[in-house]
Amino acid sequence: MIRVHLNRWRQAMVMVSSLAFCAWAQAALADKPITLVVAFPAGGGVDVVGRILAQGMAQKLKLSVVVDNKAGASGAIGAQFVKRAAPDGHTLLMAPTTSYVMSEKMSGAEAVGYEIAKDFRPVATVGELPLVMLASKASGIASYADLAAKAKQQPGKVAYGSSGNGSTEHIVTEWFRQQASLELLHVPYRGSAPAMADLFAGEIQFMVTTSPTALTNLASGKVVAVGVASPQRLDIFPGLPTFAEQGLPQFVAASVYAVLAPKGTPDDVIATLNTALNETLDDEAVKRRFAQLGIEAVRSTPAQARDRLQNESNKWEQVVQRIKVAR
């Protein structure tokens, strides 16, 4: 009997907390839809994550959350749209911040039309996508040692692909090249799909990609996983060693995802949105979906998200300068 009453009491407290949050959310946000801008095509990794979060936020906030794909210019079109939006919490950016930071550092803030760490207020860091190196099965490369040996035997002839100059794959692989002291050939493509097609065909020897993309393409049997650039092994690739285990301890990189609001968005609005996002990330169904996609869910405060974004900006600016990639 006591246990029954306790369970009812807990359920009542959860209901009261939920109602209190909804009332607080309604006080901070106007009673109108929220637009979550995804600056990349529908169906891609950023879009999938954005739609998962939008559904959860809508349930938590009791407001409609609409995903709006504004693709183009490597995400710059969508970022510029959100930058110019009213800072009221009703226009947000689903941001692969690593990609945005790299584009800005490569091309300059004036060229891309934003300064990611200055023109936006981070609401929350929401996920990390560890980066995985894939090699063409035809290359005979199955480990970092294999790749290093082949590159040293054929300096400047072992080719890697990327989705374009200044892309995440490009800069991360150049960072890898610098750390490993290897001479490699960069082959830029117009997107990751054609690069992956040539990797399948053996036209290029390897490329770096996100864990969800790696998971999908390994099923083809035409590529092999060389290593993961994470501090520890991933549950979805339990037999795949990290690069640290293979002798390259500094090669740790991930694609970080965050939700950003325009600069000037009030603190109470940021706090309300942050709570809704964190509660969404706590949902077991969301955790399972993220895990299936190879994404590590990240819970954060707005301050932690801000610090993470600034650290990303500082890190990749130094990397771009160090590897001397042409701006």
XYZ file of N, CA and C in Angstrom, residues 1-269:
807
model
N 0.832 -1.205 0.000
C 0.000 0.000 0.000
C 0.870 1.261 0.000
N 1.910 1.249 0.832
C 2.820 2.398 0.884
C 3.491 2.598 -0.466
N 3.904 1.470 -1.098
C 4.578 1.547 -2.389
C 3.648 2.152 -3.445
N 2.363 1.755 -3.409
C 1.390 2.295 -4.361
C 1.264 3.802 -4.192
N 1.154 4.244 -2.923
C 1.041 5.683 -2.665
C 2.295 6.431 -3.121
N 3.469 5.830 -2.891
C 4.722 6.462 -3.316
C 4.771 6.608 -4.827
N 4.356 5.556 -5.530
C 4.359 5.614 -6.992
C 3.415 6.698 -7.498
N 2.235 6.782 -6.863
C 1.284 7.821 -7.261
C 1.839 9.212 -6.964
N 2.532 9.320 -5.836
C 3.133 10.608 -5.462
C 4.196 11.012 -6.487
N 5.036 10.025 -6.879
C 6.074 10.322 -7.877
C 5.443 10.752 -9.201
N 4.412 10.027 -9.637
C 3.738 10.375 -10.881
C 3.151 11.778 -10.803
N 2.596 12.105 -9.643
C 2.017 13.439 -9.460
C 3.094 14.510 -9.535
N 4.257 14.231 -8.915
C 5.350 15.199 -8.934
C 5.878 15.416 -10.348
N 5.978 14.328 -11.121
C 6.414 14.441 -12.514
C 5.436 15.298 -13.300
N 4.137 15.069 -13.057
C 3.110 15.840 -13.758
C 3.183 17.316 -13.375
N 3.359 17.586 -12.092
C 3.464 18.970 -11.623
C 4.688 19.646 -12.234
N 5.826 18.941 -12.247
C 7.054 19.489 -12.827
C 6.866 19.791 -14.302
N 6.213 18.858 -15.002
C 5.971 19.045 -16.428
C 5.084 20.252 -16.683
N 4.023 20.379 -15.887
C 3.121 21.517 -16.040
C 3.828 22.829 -15.715
N 4.684 22.796 -14.689
C 5.427 24.001 -14.305
C 6.369 24.423 -15.420
N 7.047 23.431 -16.043
C 7.963 23.752 -17.135
C 7.203 24.331 -18.318
N 6.059 23.736 -18.650
C 5.260 24.239 -19.766
C 4.834 25.686 -19.524
N 4.442 25.989 -18.279
C 4.032 27.356 -17.943
C 5.209 28.313 -18.072
N 6.390 27.857 -17.610
C 7.607 28.680 -17.705
C 7.978 28.899 -19.166
N 7.876 27.830 -19.962
C 8.213 27.925 -21.378
C 7.297 28.916 -22.085
N 6.008 28.857 -21.748
C 5.058 29.759 -22.375
C 5.331 31.205 -21.985
N 5.867 31.419 -20.778
C 6.191 32.778 -20.344
C 7.393 33.321 -21.106
N 8.373 32.449 -21.412
C 9.595 32.886 -22.085
C 9.419 32.976 -23.594
N 8.599 32.084 -24.156
C 8.415 32.016 -25.598
C 7.000 32.433 -25.980
N 6.882 33.087 -27.126
C 5.558 33.458 -27.621
C 4.817 32.208 -28.104
N 3.512 32.307 -28.168
C 2.687 31.173 -28.605
C 2.654 31.134 -30.137
N 3.778 30.760 -30.724
C 3.883 30.631 -32.180
C 4.955 29.587 -32.492
N 4.988 29.065 -33.710
C 5.928 27.986 -34.041
C 7.388 28.410 -33.916
N 8.216 27.423 -33.653
C 9.668 27.586 -33.669
C 10.179 26.971 -34.969
N 11.070 27.673 -35.645
C 11.680 27.146 -36.865
C 13.104 26.706 -36.550
N 13.386 25.434 -36.780
C 14.738 24.905 -36.620
C 15.338 24.790 -38.014
N 16.250 25.684 -38.330
C 16.853 25.720 -39.664
C 17.962 24.677 -39.767
N 17.851 23.836 -40.780
C 18.904 22.873 -41.122
C 19.503 23.358 -42.433
N 20.755 23.754 -42.406
C 21.375 24.384 -43.571
C 21.983 23.375 -44.540
N 21.435 22.169 -44.527
C 21.923 21.089 -45.377
C 20.724 20.318 -45.913
N 20.918 19.510 -46.967
C 19.776 18.835 -47.600
C 19.038 17.877 -46.674
N 17.765 17.675 -46.977
C 16.943 16.714 -46.240
C 17.503 15.308 -46.414
N 17.463 14.537 -45.338
C 17.926 13.159 -45.396
C 19.347 12.958 -44.929
N 20.129 14.041 -44.848
C 21.504 13.938 -44.373
C 21.564 13.840 -42.856
N 22.778 13.652 -42.338
C 22.951 13.466 -40.902
C 22.451 14.626 -40.069
N 22.743 15.858 -40.491
C 22.309 17.039 -39.736
C 20.783 17.112 -39.724
N 20.182 16.812 -40.865
C 18.727 16.845 -40.980
C 18.071 15.800 -40.086
N 18.619 14.590 -40.076
C 18.046 13.515 -39.256
C 18.079 13.892 -37.777
N 19.225 14.393 -37.324
C 19.345 14.801 -35.923
C 18.392 15.958 -35.623
N 18.329 16.923 -36.529
C 17.439 18.059 -36.332
C 15.984 17.647 -36.182
N 15.554 16.683 -36.972
C 14.153 16.237 -36.910
C 13.859 15.469 -35.617
N 14.828 14.703 -35.149
C 14.652 14.011 -33.867
C 14.484 15.032 -32.743
N 15.351 16.046 -32.746
C 15.293 17.066 -31.697
C 14.038 17.922 -31.811
N 13.646 18.247 -33.036
C 12.451 19.077 -33.234
C 11.211 18.391 -32.672
N 11.104 17.100 -32.902
C 9.954 16.357 -32.379
C 9.930 16.378 -30.852
N 11.105 16.166 -30.252
C 11.187 16.177 -28.794
C 10.909 17.546 -28.209
N 11.464 18.591 -28.823
C 11.234 19.946 -28.329
C 9.759 20.325 -28.411
N 9.114 19.920 -29.491
C 7.692 20.233 -29.651
C 6.871 19.621 -28.521
N 7.216 18.402 -28.150
C 6.496 17.734 -27.061
C 6.755 18.418 -25.725
N 7.996 18.834 -25.499
C 8.346 19.449 -24.214
C 7.785 20.865 -24.079
N 7.847 21.624 -25.169
C 7.444 23.029 -25.117
C 5.964 23.246 -25.412
N 5.296 22.203 -25.922
C 3.896 22.318 -26.338
C 3.735 23.394 -27.411
N 4.741 23.464 -28.288
C 4.722 24.379 -29.424
C 5.098 23.604 -30.679
N 4.653 24.073 -31.815
C 5.056 23.463 -33.078
C 6.515 23.824 -33.367
N 7.326 22.824 -33.710
C 8.722 23.056 -34.093
C 8.893 22.523 -35.511
N 9.142 23.423 -36.448
C 9.199 23.091 -37.869
C 10.646 23.079 -38.342
N 11.050 22.011 -39.024
C 12.386 21.938 -39.610
C 12.338 22.576 -40.992
N 13.228 23.530 -41.238
C 13.288 24.246 -42.513
C 14.672 24.040 -43.118
N 14.746 23.291 -44.219
C 16.025 23.039 -44.885
C 16.377 24.206 -45.793
N 17.451 24.903 -45.455
C 17.959 26.007 -46.270
C 19.391 25.667 -46.666
N 19.516 24.733 -47.601
C 20.831 24.219 -47.983
C 21.534 25.151 -48.965
N 22.859 25.036 -48.991
C 23.652 25.780 -49.957
C 24.857 26.440 -49.331
N 25.912 26.587 -50.146
C 27.140 27.278 -49.733
C 27.730 26.675 -48.466
N 27.765 25.342 -48.406
C 28.347 24.623 -47.260
C 27.725 25.038 -45.926
N 26.445 25.331 -45.960
C 25.738 25.686 -44.729
C 25.648 27.170 -44.459
N 26.328 27.987 -45.274
C 26.374 29.427 -45.007
C 25.016 30.096 -45.194
N 24.227 29.632 -46.161
C 22.927 30.269 -46.425
C 22.011 30.157 -45.205
N 21.932 28.976 -44.640
C 21.102 28.787 -43.452
C 21.624 29.550 -42.251
N 22.949 29.559 -42.084
C 23.550 30.270 -40.952
C 23.282 31.769 -41.044
N 23.416 32.324 -42.246
C 23.159 33.749 -42.430
C 21.691 34.081 -42.160
N 20.797 33.187 -42.551
C 19.361 33.399 -42.312
C 19.073 33.494 -40.820
N 19.623 32.569 -40.046
C 19.387 32.574 -38.599
C 20.076 33.770 -37.946
N 21.248 34.112 -38.426
C 21.974 35.271 -37.897
C 21.116 36.538 -37.996
N 20.366 36.676 -39.088
C 19.551 37.878 -39.319
C 18.172 37.806 -38.654
N 17.817 36.647 -38.120
C 16.475 36.456 -37.550
C 16.302 37.219 -36.237
N 15.061 37.446 -35.875
C 14.761 38.099 -34.593
C 15.266 37.224 -33.445
N 15.940 37.825 -32.465
C 16.496 37.040 -31.347
C 15.448 36.744 -30.276
N 14.421 36.006 -30.675
C 13.315 35.734 -29.752
C 13.147 34.252 -29.435
N 14.073 33.418 -29.930
C 14.007 31.987 -29.654
C 13.145 31.201 -30.608
N 12.573 31.870 -31.596
C 11.682 31.173 -32.525
C 12.343 30.840 -33.861
N 13.618 31.188 -34.007
C 14.394 30.764 -35.173
C 15.742 30.274 -34.669
N 16.008 28.993 -34.859
C 17.215 28.354 -34.338
C 17.975 27.673 -35.465
N 19.247 27.426 -35.228
C 20.101 26.760 -36.212
C 20.565 25.415 -35.686
N 20.268 24.349 -36.436
C 20.819 23.022 -36.142
C 22.204 22.994 -36.776
N 23.227 23.110 -35.944
C 24.561 23.421 -36.452
C 25.587 22.317 -36.239
N 26.174 21.811 -37.323
C 27.382 21.001 -37.191
C 28.541 21.977 -36.973
N 28.774 22.337 -35.722
C 29.655 23.473 -35.427
C 31.085 23.257 -35.905
N 31.550 22.016 -35.900
C 32.908 21.750 -36.384
C 33.037 22.175 -37.838
N 32.055 21.813 -38.642
C 32.057 22.175 -40.057
C 31.990 23.689 -40.239
N 31.137 24.346 -39.459
C 31.016 25.803 -39.565
C 32.317 26.501 -39.170
N 32.918 26.048 -38.093
C 34.173 26.645 -37.639
C 35.246 26.497 -38.711
N 35.362 25.307 -39.285
C 36.388 25.064 -40.299
C 36.176 25.928 -41.537
N 34.930 26.047 -41.984
C 34.637 26.888 -43.151
C 35.029 28.335 -42.886
N 34.703 28.805 -41.685
C 35.041 30.185 -41.328
C 36.550 30.396 -41.278
N 37.272 29.453 -40.676
C 38.718 29.612 -40.540
C 39.432 29.483 -41.882
N 38.887 28.661 -42.769
C 39.489 28.492 -44.086
C 39.240 29.695 -44.986
N 37.998 30.157 -45.027
C 37.607 31.173 -46.004
C 37.574 32.586 -45.443
N 37.462 32.707 -44.122
C 37.346 34.008 -43.496
C 35.893 34.353 -43.220
N 35.656 35.071 -42.131
C 34.289 35.396 -41.715
C 33.553 36.225 -42.761
N 34.255 37.121 -43.426
C 33.603 37.966 -44.432
C 33.097 37.131 -45.599
N 33.869 36.130 -45.987
C 33.482 35.287 -47.126
C 32.272 34.417 -46.810
N 32.230 33.851 -45.609
C 31.111 32.954 -45.275
C 29.901 33.705 -44.720
N 30.127 34.933 -44.271
C 29.002 35.747 -43.815
C 28.617 35.566 -42.363
N 29.506 35.011 -41.563
C 29.213 34.841 -40.136
C 30.501 34.603 -39.363
N 30.456 34.889 -38.061
C 31.471 34.445 -37.105
C 30.720 33.569 -36.113
N 30.931 32.284 -36.217
C 30.080 31.331 -35.515
C 30.095 31.531 -34.002
N 31.249 31.927 -33.439
C 31.343 32.083 -31.986
C 30.879 33.459 -31.508
N 30.610 34.385 -32.441
C 30.215 35.739 -32.055
C 28.794 36.107 -32.486
N 28.341 35.549 -33.594
C 27.042 35.930 -34.141
C 25.882 35.091 -33.611
N 26.200 34.091 -32.778
C 25.163 33.198 -32.274
C 25.330 32.965 -30.777
N 24.232 32.598 -30.133
C 24.270 32.164 -28.733
C 24.017 30.663 -28.704
N 24.960 29.880 -28.216
C 24.721 28.443 -28.113
C 23.610 28.139 -27.105
N 22.647 27.341 -27.538
C 21.588 26.874 -26.648
C 22.051 25.613 -25.937
N 22.613 24.691 -26.712
C 23.102 23.432 -26.142
C 23.956 22.699 -27.161
N 24.991 22.045 -26.672
C 25.670 21.030 -27.471
C 24.803 19.778 -27.367
N 24.533 19.129 -28.495
C 23.578 18.013 -28.462
C 24.180 16.666 -28.853
N 25.322 16.683 -29.534
C 25.875 15.394 -29.930
C 27.268 15.481 -30.512
N 27.922 14.350 -30.515
C 29.237 14.212 -31.142
C 29.206 13.024 -32.091
N 29.770 13.211 -33.274
C 29.902 12.125 -34.230
C 31.388 11.826 -34.377
N 31.879 10.771 -33.737
C 33.291 10.420 -33.883
C 33.629 10.188 -35.352
N 34.844 10.499 -35.729
C 35.280 10.341 -37.111
C 36.009 9.013 -37.295
N 35.708 8.359 -38.389
C 36.256 7.040 -38.699
C 36.976 7.113 -40.039
N 38.126 6.474 -40.145
C 38.843 6.399 -41.406
C 38.482 5.094 -42.109
N 38.038 5.235 -43.355
C 37.729 4.082 -44.191
C 38.750 3.972 -45.310
N 39.108 2.760 -45.672
C 40.013 2.517 -46.797
C 39.322 1.622 -47.810
N 39.657 1.830 -49.070
C 39.137 0.952 -50.109
C 39.674 -0.459 -49.885
N 38.816 -1.443 -50.031
C 39.259 -2.826 -49.860
C 40.342 -3.165 -50.875
N 40.249 -2.541 -52.049
C 41.228 -2.801 -53.106
C 42.612 -2.260 -52.775
N 42.696 -1.334 -51.812
C 43.986 -0.713 -51.481
C 44.900 -1.619 -50.677
N 44.313 -2.600 -50.001
C 45.112 -3.464 -49.131
C 45.420 -2.837 -47.787
N 44.845 -1.660 -47.522
C 45.062 -0.964 -46.248
C 43.999 -1.414 -45.248
N 44.448 -1.872 -44.091
C 43.505 -2.309 -43.059
C 43.836 -1.733 -41.691
N 44.921 -0.951 -41.600
C 45.338 -0.374 -40.322
C 46.143 0.889 -40.587
N 46.366 1.655 -39.531
C 47.218 2.840 -39.656
C 48.620 2.447 -40.099
N 49.138 1.343 -39.590
C 50.477 0.877 -39.977
C 50.535 0.582 -41.471
N 49.481 -0.031 -42.009
C 49.426 -0.315 -43.448
C 49.452 0.974 -44.256
N 48.652 1.946 -43.829
C 48.572 3.217 -44.543
C 49.904 3.946 -44.502
N 50.508 4.013 -43.316
C 51.787 4.705 -43.175
C 52.860 4.054 -44.040
N 52.908 2.729 -44.052
C 53.914 2.017 -44.850
C 53.718 2.289 -46.336
N 52.478 2.250 -46.788
C 52.181 2.475 -48.209
C 52.523 3.905 -48.619
N 52.186 4.868 -47.743
C 52.459 6.271 -48.050
C 53.957 6.558 -48.080
N 54.716 5.877 -47.249
C 56.172 6.085 -47.235
C 56.843 5.418 -48.430
N 56.247 4.333 -48.911
C 56.776 3.673 -50.105
C 56.460 4.459 -51.371
N 55.321 5.172 -51.346
C 54.870 5.925 -52.523
C 54.517 7.362 -52.113
N 55.499 8.182 -51.764
C 55.217 9.537 -51.276
C 54.386 10.356 -52.272
N 53.318 10.945 -51.769
C 52.489 11.809 -52.594
C 51.554 11.093 -53.545
N 51.494 9.774 -53.475
C 50.650 9.020 -54.415
C 49.452 8.340 -53.756
N 49.495 8.154 -52.466
C 48.342 7.590 -51.763
C 47.302 8.710 -51.632
N 46.133 8.488 -52.229
C 45.129 9.554 -52.346
C 43.990 9.396 -51.346
N 43.563 10.521 -50.809
C 42.376 10.527 -49.955
C 41.345 11.489 -50.533
N 40.081 11.179 -50.314
C 39.013 12.018 -50.823
C 38.374 12.868 -49.742
N 37.711 13.928 -50.177
C 36.945 14.782 -49.262
C 35.770 15.358 -50.026
N 34.863 15.986 -49.311
C 33.702 16.598 -49.961
C 34.008 17.998 -50.477
N 35.285 18.377 -50.485
C 35.683 19.655 -51.053
C 36.790 20.323 -50.260
N 37.453 21.280 -50.886
C 38.495 22.041 -50.207
C 37.907 22.780 -49.006
N 38.570 22.642 -47.863
C 38.098 23.302 -46.656
C 37.025 22.548 -45.908
N 36.639 21.376 -46.398
C 35.625 20.566 -45.718
C 36.208 19.928 -44.465
N 35.330 19.401 -43.631
C 35.782 18.716 -42.420
C 36.733 17.581 -42.759
N 36.375 16.781 -43.775
C 37.238 15.653 -44.158
C 38.616 16.133 -44.596
N 38.635 17.237 -45.331
C 39.903 17.779 -45.825
C 40.805 18.222 -44.676
N 40.276 19.075 -43.810
C 41.109 19.637 -42.747
C 41.528 18.571 -41.741
N 40.600 17.684 -41.372
C 40.943 16.632 -40.412
C 42.009 15.702 -40.987
N 41.901 15.365 -42.272
C 42.896 14.464 -42.867
C 44.235 15.159 -43.040
N 44.227 16.447 -43.316
C 45.492 17.188 -43.372
C 46.141 17.242 -41.990
N 45.313 17.360 -40.969
C 45.833 17.325 -39.597
C 46.443 15.957 -39.309
N 45.749 14.914 -39.735
C 46.276 13.547 -39.608
C 47.610 13.424 -40.344
N 47.660 13.930 -41.568
C 48.884 13.851 -42.377
C 50.048 14.532 -41.681
N 49.764 15.701 -41.088
C 50.820 16.452 -40.411
C 51.331 15.687 -39.190
N 50.411 15.109 -38.428
C 50.818 14.362 -37.238
C 51.599 13.099 -37.589
N 51.199 12.450 -38.679
C 51.841 11.200 -39.081
C 53.073 11.423 -39.950
N 53.338 12.682 -40.329
C 54.484 13.025 -41.190
C 54.462 12.227 -42.492
N 53.317 12.279 -43.171
C 53.154 11.548 -44.426
C 52.894 12.523 -45.573
N 53.302 12.131 -46.772
C 52.964 12.879 -47.981
C 51.791 12.175 -48.643
N 50.655 12.872 -48.728
C 49.440 12.286 -49.270
C 48.875 13.177 -50.370
N 48.040 12.610 -51.219
C 47.412 13.354 -52.306
C 45.948 13.613 -51.967
N 45.568 14.884 -51.940
C 44.173 15.239 -51.659
C 43.384 15.323 -52.960
N 42.251 14.626 -53.004
C 41.354 14.680 -54.162
C 40.003 15.224 -53.690
N 39.728 16.517 -53.937
C 38.453 17.096 -53.492
C 37.316 16.760 -54.454
N 36.142 16.496 -53.899
C 34.951 16.205 -54.698
C 33.873 17.225 -54.368
N 32.822 17.218 -55.159
C 31.671 18.078 -54.869
C 30.669 17.282 -54.045
N 31.017 17.074 -52.799
C 30.167 16.300 -51.905
C 30.799 14.981 -51.530
N 30.298 14.407 -50.439
C 30.882 13.157 -49.945
C 30.436 11.935 -50.738
N 29.246 11.994 -51.369
C 28.740 10.834 -52.114
C 29.655 10.439 -53.273
N 30.075 11.377 -54.138
C 30.992 10.980 -55.210
C 32.356 10.529 -54.698
N 32.793 11.102 -53.575
C 34.059 10.657 -52.983
C 33.946 9.212 -52.521
N 32.823 8.884 -51.882
C 32.614 7.517 -51.410
C 32.505 6.549 -52.582
N 31.879 6.986 -53.672
C 31.761 6.132 -54.862
C 33.138 5.783 -55.414
N 34.037 6.758 -55.447
C 35.395 6.490 -55.935
C 36.199 5.661 -54.941
N 35.878 5.778 -53.655
C 36.526 4.924 -52.660
C 36.098 3.475 -52.884
N 34.824 3.261 -53.141
C 34.321 1.921 -53.454
C 35.060 1.339 -54.658
N 35.277 2.194 -55.665
C 35.879 1.745 -56.919
C 37.396 1.611 -56.842
N 37.989 2.081 -55.741
C 39.433 1.999 -55.604
C 40.186 3.118 -56.297
N 39.461 4.163 -56.736
C 40.115 5.296 -57.399
C 40.895 6.146 -56.393
N 40.424 6.190 -55.159
C 41.175 6.798 -54.062
C 41.371 5.720 -53.005
N 42.355 5.920 -52.142
C 42.704 4.855 -51.203
C 41.967 4.939 -49.863
N 41.692 6.158 -49.386
C 41.015 6.265 -48.088
C 40.320 7.608 -47.945
N 39.476 7.711 -46.934
C 38.878 8.990 -46.567
C 38.367 8.916 -45.130
N 38.242 10.076 -44.525
C 37.708 10.197 -43.168
C 36.247 10.599 -43.274
N 35.403 9.993 -42.456
C 33.981 10.315 -42.477
C 33.398 10.157 -41.076
N 32.152 10.527 -40.907
C 31.516 10.395 -39.593
C 31.121 8.945 -39.338
N 30.938 8.623 -38.066
C 30.603 7.244 -37.699
C 29.310 6.739 -38.345
N 28.224 7.558 -38.453
C 27.027 7.044 -39.123
C 27.275 6.697 -40.588
N 28.035 7.554 -41.290
C 28.345 7.291 -42.696
C 29.215 6.051 -42.829
N 30.165 5.910 -41.920
C 31.024 4.722 -41.935
C 30.201 3.463 -41.728
N 29.289 3.514 -40.779
C 28.454 2.352 -40.465
C 27.647 1.923 -41.684
N 27.079 2.892 -42.381
C 26.270 2.599 -43.569
C 27.101 1.974 -44.683
N 28.279 2.539 -44.940
C 29.070 2.112 -46.094
C 29.895 0.853 -45.857
N 30.172 0.530 -44.610
C 30.888 -0.717 -44.328
C 30.063 -1.937 -44.736
N 28.755 -1.779 -44.749
C 27.877 -2.894 -45.129
C 28.063 -3.301 -46.584
N 28.651 -2.423 -47.396
C 28.856 -2.733 -48.813
C 29.907 -3.811 -49.035
N 30.824 -3.945 -48.068
C 31.911 -4.898 -48.227
C 33.034 -4.389 -49.113
N 32.917 -3.141 -49.590
C 33.927 -2.588 -50.497
C 34.924 -1.678 -49.786
N 34.666 -1.410 -48.513
C 35.583 -0.597 -47.719
C 35.843 -1.283 -46.388
N 36.963 -0.925 -45.769
C 37.294 -1.450 -44.444
C 37.572 -0.275 -43.519
N 37.321 -0.462 -42.237
C 37.587 0.579 -41.244
C 39.027 0.464 -40.768
N 39.738 1.583 -40.807
C 41.152 1.619 -40.420
C 41.304 1.965 -38.942
N 40.522 2.919 -38.469
C 40.613 3.345 -37.072
C 39.594 4.414 -36.779
N 39.374 4.662 -35.502
C 38.435 5.695 -35.076
C 39.187 6.778 -34.317
N 38.882 8.039 -34.630
C 39.588 9.172 -34.024
C 38.887 9.625 -32.752
N 38.687 8.704 -31.827
C 38.022 9.006 -30.557
C 38.920 8.561 -29.403
N 38.679 9.076 -28.195
C 39.525 8.687 -27.057
C 39.411 7.209 -26.706
N 38.240 6.615 -26.973
C 38.054 5.194 -26.679
C 37.264 4.538 -27.809
N 37.234 3.221 -27.820
C 36.511 2.504 -28.865
C 35.011 2.800 -28.791
N 34.355 2.646 -29.925
C 32.924 2.897 -30.005
C 32.145 1.595 -29.875
N 30.996 1.682 -29.222
C 30.151 0.498 -29.050
C 29.702 -0.083 -30.385
N 29.492 0.789 -31.383
C 29.025 0.293 -32.680
C 30.147 -0.335 -33.498
N 31.417 -0.068 -33.108
C 32.576 -0.691 -33.754
C 33.484 -1.268 -32.668
N 33.033 -2.239 -31.908
C 33.811 -2.715 -30.750
C 35.189 -3.267 -31.095
N 35.345 -3.784 -32.307
C 36.636 -4.353 -32.688
C 37.560 -3.377 -33.384
N 37.115 -2.129 -33.543
C 37.914 -1.139 -34.270
C 38.776 -0.332 -33.305
N 40.111 -0.423 -33.429
C 40.980 0.309 -32.500
C 41.000 1.808 -32.770
N 41.271 2.565 -31.737
C 41.463 4.003 -31.889
C 42.828 4.247 -32.516
N 43.039 5.466 -32.996
C 44.359 5.797 -33.536
C 45.391 5.884 -32.418
N 44.936 6.238 -31.210
C 45.855 6.249 -30.065
C 46.412 4.853 -29.824
N 45.560 3.844 -29.933
C 46.009 2.461 -29.764
C 46.987 2.055 -30.860
N 46.887 2.724 -31.999
C 47.727 2.360 -33.143
C 48.980 3.231 -33.262
N 49.204 4.081 -32.246
C 50.445 4.850 -32.233
C 50.334 6.310 -32.606
N 49.107 6.837 -32.721
C 48.929 8.248 -33.063
C 47.994 8.886 -32.026
N 48.500 9.121 -30.810
C 47.649 9.520 -29.678
C 46.964 10.873 -29.817
N 47.528 11.792 -30.597
C 46.946 13.126 -30.696
C 45.805 13.213 -31.708
N 45.631 12.165 -32.509
C 44.599 12.226 -33.544
C 43.241 11.847 -32.959
N 42.614 12.842 -32.328
C 41.279 12.694 -31.741
C 40.418 13.821 -32.309
N 39.361 13.451 -33.006
C 38.512 14.462 -33.639
C 37.089 13.943 -33.765
N 36.143 14.853 -33.631
C 34.732 14.504 -33.778
C 34.014 15.668 -34.437
N 32.907 15.365 -35.073
C 32.035 16.402 -35.604
C 31.006 16.717 -34.522
N 31.033 17.947 -34.028
C 30.174 18.349 -32.909
C 28.909 19.019 -33.437
N 27.766 18.640 -32.872
C 26.484 19.229 -33.243
C 25.956 20.067 -32.080
N 25.398 21.229 -32.413
C 24.810 22.103 -31.393
C 23.594 22.804 -31.967
N 22.763 23.320 -31.091
C 21.653 24.179 -31.498
C 22.018 25.601 -31.096
N 21.939 26.524 -32.057
C 22.337 27.910 -31.839
C 21.152 28.843 -32.055
N 21.180 29.962 -31.343
C 20.174 31.015 -31.498
C 20.885 32.296 -31.936
N 20.165 33.243 -32.522
C 20.801 34.509 -32.896
C 21.369 35.232 -31.673
N 22.441 35.954 -31.895
C 23.009 36.789 -30.835
C 21.941 37.754 -30.323
N 21.905 37.937 -29.007
C 20.918 38.838 -28.421
C 19.680 38.145 -27.906
N 19.586 36.835 -28.099
C 18.447 36.088 -27.557
C 18.502 36.144 -26.030
N 17.412 36.498 -25.355
C 17.424 36.665 -23.890
C 17.793 35.388 -23.134
N 18.349 35.580 -21.951
C 18.786 34.450 -21.121
C 17.646 33.493 -20.789
N 16.459 34.043 -20.462
C 15.368 33.150 -20.070
C 14.890 32.286 -21.236
N 14.969 32.833 -22.437
C 14.595 32.060 -23.626
C 15.618 30.954 -23.872
